[in-house]
């Protein structure tokens, strides 16, 4: 097979992906193997690939590909989320462009448009994931609003209602005035905002020039005030017990109430109370029996109840009312402040607290087992630091508002008769039967107009994708559930991860997954979160086009430890592409060698044995890193094995020498067959280790290395076994390589030709067997390594570890320069030794440090002392 000069990602990637698909390598059906199951966090059906998806899905694919190579039955279930708010907004906008109003066409017709849009544009992101190399079982693709999954949602709603865990109530909710729906606490982003604090005075009713001053950032809500509250022990206001105040501008008489909720030290110690527009005020209102006046329409304009500015937008009114309050003597002062304002995650609208009749899930009982399984380790969070966050949320859980004032989604299975009685069931026929059974009217039956929160479908995802609600004992759910690993973002730890655990424990009495890997946020070089609005997020498909999928995959993972943010720079993808080119060129180098049946040299034998040991030990190390979900570290370890050990040292160690031909031209000698075959086998092993990270490059090289039979693809090749290797040999060879570097430094510092052979002297015994010494002879053009008791005056000495070496250069040595260099090194080593001794002299450090850390520090001390002794002796000779 002809080997192209350069690795061409564009030529390779599509071909191999099609091959894997054709062979059915991604397909999984239950069998007698150990299952390895991952369910994709379903991206919004409206979505396109962004950098967060790239990171998340690369990590998932790495885990899935390795499991497949370990012989497990790897099943990665893809799918999309119907994303009720985001999708409905897109469809509404599309209809508006055609001159069609949502309200004019009705629910049924609107849903036809929505499904048509979904069929045309939805799922684009899944096609984009294929470009990344995602090895999902595409035959298992699910959608949260497909009939089977929607049935599961309705069945769970009905079941929880029967258990008393779903209820309908008038509650203060987060209201999105743009989407015109309630949203959950988790869908509200608290942003620091430059605001103004308005100090407003209220006249005491019946008093002569008596006033009480409050402070508010929302002066428009004054029109809904029904009390002013003060602390019962605040002496400033003790004389106002039983008195009332007049609401500015409208003159409504409202009571002054006394409640310990008020903080005396904050502001003026007086608080305006608006029960319809603040959650805390609402609780005060219920406690003191206050009137509730809703001054805002659902779209954020003022309602007739406000009396003033009716029909005008809340923020327009804020400016106008501040001006009017000032004109009429009510505005005492304003202050510029920074405060946190709730913003809708979906529409960027400022959230309004609003009283609304909504459906809720009681979370207290559901949260208890979900907290227990994380605390006892049945579900492990990686990194573990998130356990505290999870625990806090679960111990302070609030009921979940699950109704949304939308049409796109699963319509709530609740039916009302003309009297307002409710029946919770799937069909109208069932509702009629329920009403009849309860002796209630069957006239005017209508289904609840609202849909359930999108998260109410996705919390069932690990069960519903295997049809575990439709048939709790079906073959798939029994084989694949619980799944193994979930890869997701920390910001949805509570409102997706925690709720999936709740659903798993409630409906299968089993956790939905065993490990949760929490990624960080992808940020730009300035530390800003990547977003469309900032224009700092590159197009992932353009990155793939430029650097290849493997380059982008490794680029994303070079600096992305679990739970920590990823500072992304395109140079990381360039580094990934360069890595691919390095491996390709190394492969071309080996395949370019002529092979002959000849005896293997001692140097080559040592190099092969060393590299085999490195691969075995690195494989063991990698297995440990994977077990700890240190995926970024696993990539860097693989990178170093290939770049440093294989390409830089091993190939140089076995590379055939050049010999002069009769005509005087140099030609490369052939490599012995044993070394060549060993090298191809080593290449195969490192390609296997690399495959989860760089699937396309590795598959291409795998087929260039040897002739393969059909089905002998690296994607299903066995993961290397690993082992203890030969630590003693590795230490010797590493010593040899350090000696080679030191000899090269001697040459470079003095401008000496690498062709000039040098003889090396060693004080005492060299810590290398003969075969390893042969590596030094070859790589550093060293003639002999002879043992001496003392080096001569014309020798350049240096340390490798704690072993002293010398090269006798005769009159080429500048004694003064060598002495100066030795003194500088001695100064550094003494400073280093001092810092280590201080550490070891610190009782707290010694008592608290792990044994291996202490041992490492003591080894540093011994090494420094040996080097200092050798340098002092050398200085004495030089002087």
Short mmCIF file of N, CA and C in Angstrom, two decimals, residues 92-184:
data_model
loop_
_atom_site.label_atom_id
_atom_site.label_comp_id
_atom_site.label_asym_id
_atom_site.label_seq_id
_atom_site.Cartn_x
_atom_site.Cartn_y
_atom_site.Cartn_z
N UNK A 92 -42.18 30.14 16.55
CA UNK A 92 -42.99 31.37 16.60
C UNK A 92 -42.36 32.43 15.70
N UNK A 93 -41.02 32.55 15.77
CA UNK A 93 -40.32 33.55 14.95
C UNK A 93 -40.48 33.22 13.46
N UNK A 94 -40.38 31.94 13.14
CA UNK A 94 -40.52 31.49 11.75
C UNK A 94 -41.92 31.83 11.22
N UNK A 95 -42.94 31.59 12.04
CA UNK A 95 -44.32 31.88 11.64
C UNK A 95 -44.54 33.39 11.48
N UNK A 96 -43.94 34.16 12.39
CA UNK A 96 -44.08 35.62 12.31
C UNK A 96 -43.52 36.15 11.00
N UNK A 97 -42.42 35.53 10.54
CA UNK A 97 -41.83 35.95 9.26
C UNK A 97 -42.76 35.67 8.09
N UNK A 98 -43.67 34.71 8.30
CA UNK A 98 -44.66 34.39 7.27
C UNK A 98 -45.98 35.11 7.50
N UNK A 99 -45.99 36.00 8.50
CA UNK A 99 -47.20 36.76 8.79
C UNK A 99 -48.24 35.96 9.54
N UNK A 100 -47.80 34.89 10.24
CA UNK A 100 -48.75 34.03 10.97
C UNK A 100 -48.54 34.20 12.47
N UNK A 101 -49.66 34.41 13.20
CA UNK A 101 -49.60 34.52 14.65
C UNK A 101 -49.92 33.16 15.27
N UNK A 102 -49.15 32.79 16.28
CA UNK A 102 -49.37 31.53 16.97
C UNK A 102 -50.82 31.42 17.47
N UNK A 103 -51.30 32.50 18.07
CA UNK A 103 -52.64 32.48 18.65
C UNK A 103 -53.74 32.32 17.60
N UNK A 104 -53.42 32.72 16.36
CA UNK A 104 -54.44 32.69 15.30
C UNK A 104 -54.65 31.30 14.73
N UNK A 105 -53.65 30.42 14.83
CA UNK A 105 -53.77 29.11 14.17
C UNK A 105 -54.13 27.99 15.14
N UNK A 106 -54.01 28.23 16.44
CA UNK A 106 -54.39 27.22 17.41
C UNK A 106 -53.30 26.19 17.65
N UNK A 107 -53.49 25.43 18.71
CA UNK A 107 -52.48 24.50 19.19
C UNK A 107 -52.14 23.41 18.18
N UNK A 108 -53.16 22.74 17.64
CA UNK A 108 -52.94 21.60 16.76
C UNK A 108 -52.15 21.99 15.52
N UNK A 109 -52.53 23.12 14.92
CA UNK A 109 -51.85 23.58 13.70
C UNK A 109 -50.43 24.03 14.02
N UNK A 110 -50.26 24.69 15.19
CA UNK A 110 -48.93 25.13 15.60
C UNK A 110 -48.00 23.93 15.76
N UNK A 111 -48.50 22.86 16.39
CA UNK A 111 -47.66 21.67 16.59
C UNK A 111 -47.28 21.02 15.27
N UNK A 112 -48.13 21.10 14.27
CA UNK A 112 -47.78 20.59 12.93
C UNK A 112 -46.58 21.36 12.39
N UNK A 113 -46.62 22.69 12.55
CA UNK A 113 -45.49 23.53 12.10
C UNK A 113 -44.22 23.18 12.88
N UNK A 114 -44.38 22.95 14.21
CA UNK A 114 -43.23 22.68 15.06
C UNK A 114 -42.58 21.35 14.68
N UNK A 115 -43.39 20.32 14.44
CA UNK A 115 -42.84 19.02 14.06
C UNK A 115 -42.21 19.08 12.67
N UNK A 116 -42.81 19.88 11.79
CA UNK A 116 -42.22 20.05 10.44
C UNK A 116 -40.86 20.71 10.55
N UNK A 117 -40.76 21.71 11.43
CA UNK A 117 -39.47 22.39 11.64
C UNK A 117 -38.45 21.40 12.21
N UNK A 118 -38.90 20.60 13.18
CA UNK A 118 -38.00 19.62 13.81
C UNK A 118 -37.48 18.61 12.79
N UNK A 119 -38.35 18.14 11.90
CA UNK A 119 -37.93 17.17 10.89
C UNK A 119 -36.93 17.78 9.91
N UNK A 120 -37.11 19.08 9.64
CA UNK A 120 -36.23 19.73 8.66
C UNK A 120 -34.89 20.13 9.27
N UNK A 121 -34.92 20.73 10.46
CA UNK A 121 -33.70 21.30 11.03
C UNK A 121 -33.18 20.54 12.26
N UNK A 122 -34.08 19.85 12.95
CA UNK A 122 -33.70 19.17 14.18
C UNK A 122 -32.71 18.05 13.90
N UNK A 123 -31.85 17.80 14.83
CA UNK A 123 -30.91 16.69 14.67
C UNK A 123 -29.68 17.03 13.86
N UNK A 124 -29.54 18.29 13.42
CA UNK A 124 -28.34 18.70 12.69
C UNK A 124 -27.10 18.42 13.55
N UNK A 125 -27.26 18.66 14.84
CA UNK A 125 -26.12 18.51 15.74
C UNK A 125 -25.61 17.06 15.78
N UNK A 126 -26.52 16.10 15.64
CA UNK A 126 -26.09 14.70 15.65
C UNK A 126 -25.24 14.38 14.43
N UNK A 127 -25.62 14.96 13.28
CA UNK A 127 -24.81 14.77 12.08
C UNK A 127 -23.44 15.41 12.25
N UNK A 128 -23.42 16.54 12.95
CA UNK A 128 -22.14 17.22 13.19
C UNK A 128 -21.24 16.41 14.11
N UNK A 129 -21.86 15.69 15.06
CA UNK A 129 -21.07 14.86 15.98
C UNK A 129 -20.34 13.75 15.24
N UNK A 130 -20.90 13.30 14.13
CA UNK A 130 -20.24 12.26 13.33
C UNK A 130 -18.91 12.79 12.78
N UNK A 131 -18.86 14.08 12.46
CA UNK A 131 -17.61 14.68 11.97
C UNK A 131 -16.52 14.62 13.03
N UNK A 132 -16.95 14.66 14.29
CA UNK A 132 -16.00 14.61 15.41
C UNK A 132 -15.49 13.18 15.62
N UNK A 133 -16.22 12.21 15.08
CA UNK A 133 -15.83 10.81 15.26
C UNK A 133 -16.65 10.08 16.30
N UNK A 134 -17.75 10.69 16.77
CA UNK A 134 -18.56 10.09 17.83
C UNK A 134 -19.06 8.71 17.41
N UNK A 135 -18.74 7.69 18.21
CA UNK A 135 -19.10 6.31 17.85
C UNK A 135 -20.38 5.86 18.54
N UNK A 136 -21.44 6.66 18.39
CA UNK A 136 -22.75 6.35 18.97
C UNK A 136 -23.43 5.23 18.20
N UNK A 137 -24.31 4.52 18.87
CA UNK A 137 -25.17 3.55 18.20
C UNK A 137 -26.34 4.34 17.61
N UNK A 138 -26.16 4.80 16.37
CA UNK A 138 -27.14 5.71 15.75
C UNK A 138 -28.50 5.04 15.53
N UNK A 139 -28.52 3.71 15.51
CA UNK A 139 -29.80 3.01 15.39
C UNK A 139 -30.65 3.19 16.64
N UNK A 140 -30.03 3.60 17.72
CA UNK A 140 -30.76 3.78 18.98
C UNK A 140 -31.13 5.25 19.24
N UNK A 141 -30.97 6.12 18.25
CA UNK A 141 -31.24 7.55 18.46
C UNK A 141 -32.66 7.78 18.97
N UNK A 142 -32.76 8.55 20.06
CA UNK A 142 -34.08 8.84 20.65
C UNK A 142 -34.32 10.35 20.68
N UNK A 143 -35.60 10.70 20.84
CA UNK A 143 -36.02 12.11 20.89
C UNK A 143 -37.02 12.22 22.03
N UNK A 144 -36.84 13.20 22.89
CA UNK A 144 -37.65 13.27 24.12
C UNK A 144 -39.15 13.47 23.87
N UNK A 145 -39.53 13.82 22.63
CA UNK A 145 -40.97 13.96 22.36
C UNK A 145 -41.48 12.90 21.40
N UNK A 146 -40.69 11.86 21.16
CA UNK A 146 -41.22 10.76 20.35
C UNK A 146 -42.31 10.06 21.17
N UNK A 147 -43.26 9.37 20.53
CA UNK A 147 -44.42 8.82 21.25
C UNK A 147 -44.09 8.00 22.48
N UNK A 148 -43.13 7.08 22.38
CA UNK A 148 -42.83 6.20 23.52
C UNK A 148 -42.31 6.99 24.71
N UNK A 149 -41.45 7.98 24.44
CA UNK A 149 -40.89 8.77 25.54
C UNK A 149 -41.92 9.74 26.12
N UNK A 150 -42.80 10.25 25.27
CA UNK A 150 -43.88 11.11 25.77
C UNK A 150 -44.84 10.32 26.65
N UNK A 151 -45.13 9.08 26.25
CA UNK A 151 -45.99 8.22 27.08
C UNK A 151 -45.37 8.03 28.46
N UNK A 152 -44.05 7.84 28.49
CA UNK A 152 -43.36 7.66 29.77
C UNK A 152 -43.53 8.89 30.66
N UNK A 153 -43.42 10.06 30.05
CA UNK A 153 -43.57 11.32 30.79
C UNK A 153 -44.96 11.40 31.41
N UNK A 154 -45.98 11.11 30.61
CA UNK A 154 -47.36 11.20 31.10
C UNK A 154 -47.62 10.15 32.18
N UNK A 155 -47.11 8.94 31.98
CA UNK A 155 -47.30 7.88 32.98
C UNK A 155 -46.67 8.25 34.32
N UNK A 156 -45.48 8.85 34.26
CA UNK A 156 -44.80 9.25 35.50
C UNK A 156 -45.56 10.38 36.19
N UNK A 157 -46.05 11.34 35.41
CA UNK A 157 -46.84 12.45 35.98
C UNK A 157 -48.04 11.88 36.73
N UNK A 158 -48.76 10.96 36.07
CA UNK A 158 -49.98 10.39 36.67
C UNK A 158 -49.62 9.58 37.92
N UNK A 159 -48.54 8.81 37.83
CA UNK A 159 -48.12 7.99 38.96
C UNK A 159 -47.74 8.85 40.16
N UNK A 160 -46.94 9.89 39.92
CA UNK A 160 -46.52 10.76 41.03
C UNK A 160 -47.71 11.50 41.63
N UNK A 161 -48.70 11.82 40.79
CA UNK A 161 -49.91 12.49 41.31
C UNK A 161 -50.67 11.54 42.23
N UNK A 162 -50.75 10.26 41.82
CA UNK A 162 -51.43 9.26 42.67
C UNK A 162 -50.71 9.11 44.01
N UNK A 163 -49.40 9.24 43.98
CA UNK A 163 -48.60 9.10 45.20
C UNK A 163 -48.60 10.37 46.04
N UNK A 164 -49.25 11.42 45.54
CA UNK A 164 -49.28 12.69 46.27
C UNK A 164 -48.02 13.51 46.10
N UNK A 165 -47.19 13.15 45.11
CA UNK A 165 -45.94 13.87 44.90
C UNK A 165 -46.04 14.93 43.80
N UNK A 166 -47.11 14.93 43.03
CA UNK A 166 -47.39 16.00 42.08
C UNK A 166 -48.67 16.69 42.53
N UNK A 167 -48.64 18.00 42.60
CA UNK A 167 -49.81 18.76 43.05
C UNK A 167 -49.90 20.08 42.29
N UNK A 168 -51.08 20.69 42.35
CA UNK A 168 -51.29 22.00 41.72
C UNK A 168 -51.52 23.04 42.80
N UNK A 169 -50.83 24.18 42.68
CA UNK A 169 -50.99 25.19 43.71
C UNK A 169 -50.63 26.58 43.22
N UNK A 170 -51.15 27.58 43.95
CA UNK A 170 -50.82 28.97 43.66
C UNK A 170 -49.53 29.29 44.38
N UNK A 171 -48.50 29.53 43.62
CA UNK A 171 -47.18 29.75 44.21
C UNK A 171 -46.49 30.91 43.49
N UNK A 172 -45.51 31.46 44.19
CA UNK A 172 -44.65 32.46 43.56
C UNK A 172 -43.66 31.73 42.66
N UNK A 173 -43.66 32.08 41.37
CA UNK A 173 -42.78 31.40 40.43
C UNK A 173 -41.88 32.43 39.74
N UNK A 174 -40.88 31.91 39.05
CA UNK A 174 -40.03 32.75 38.20
C UNK A 174 -40.76 32.89 36.86
N UNK A 175 -41.12 34.10 36.52
CA UNK A 175 -41.91 34.31 35.28
C UNK A 175 -41.04 34.98 34.21
N UNK A 176 -41.03 34.36 33.04
CA UNK A 176 -40.31 34.92 31.89
C UNK A 176 -41.31 35.70 31.05
N UNK A 177 -41.22 37.05 31.05
CA UNK A 177 -42.21 37.87 30.34
C UNK A 177 -42.05 37.84 28.82
N UNK A 178 -40.93 37.28 28.33
CA UNK A 178 -40.76 37.16 26.88
C UNK A 178 -41.30 35.82 26.40
N UNK A 179 -40.89 34.73 27.08
CA UNK A 179 -41.38 33.40 26.71
C UNK A 179 -42.81 33.18 27.20
N UNK A 180 -43.27 34.06 28.13
CA UNK A 180 -44.62 33.98 28.70
C UNK A 180 -44.86 32.64 29.39
N UNK A 181 -43.88 32.24 30.19
CA UNK A 181 -44.01 30.98 30.92
C UNK A 181 -43.23 31.05 32.22
N UNK A 182 -43.64 30.16 33.15
CA UNK A 182 -42.85 29.97 34.36
C UNK A 182 -41.58 29.21 33.99
N UNK A 183 -40.49 29.49 34.70
CA UNK A 183 -39.25 28.73 34.52
C UNK A 183 -38.74 28.33 35.90
N UNK A 184 -37.96 27.25 35.93
CA UNK A 184 -37.46 26.75 37.22
C UNK A 184 -36.33 27.62 37.74
#
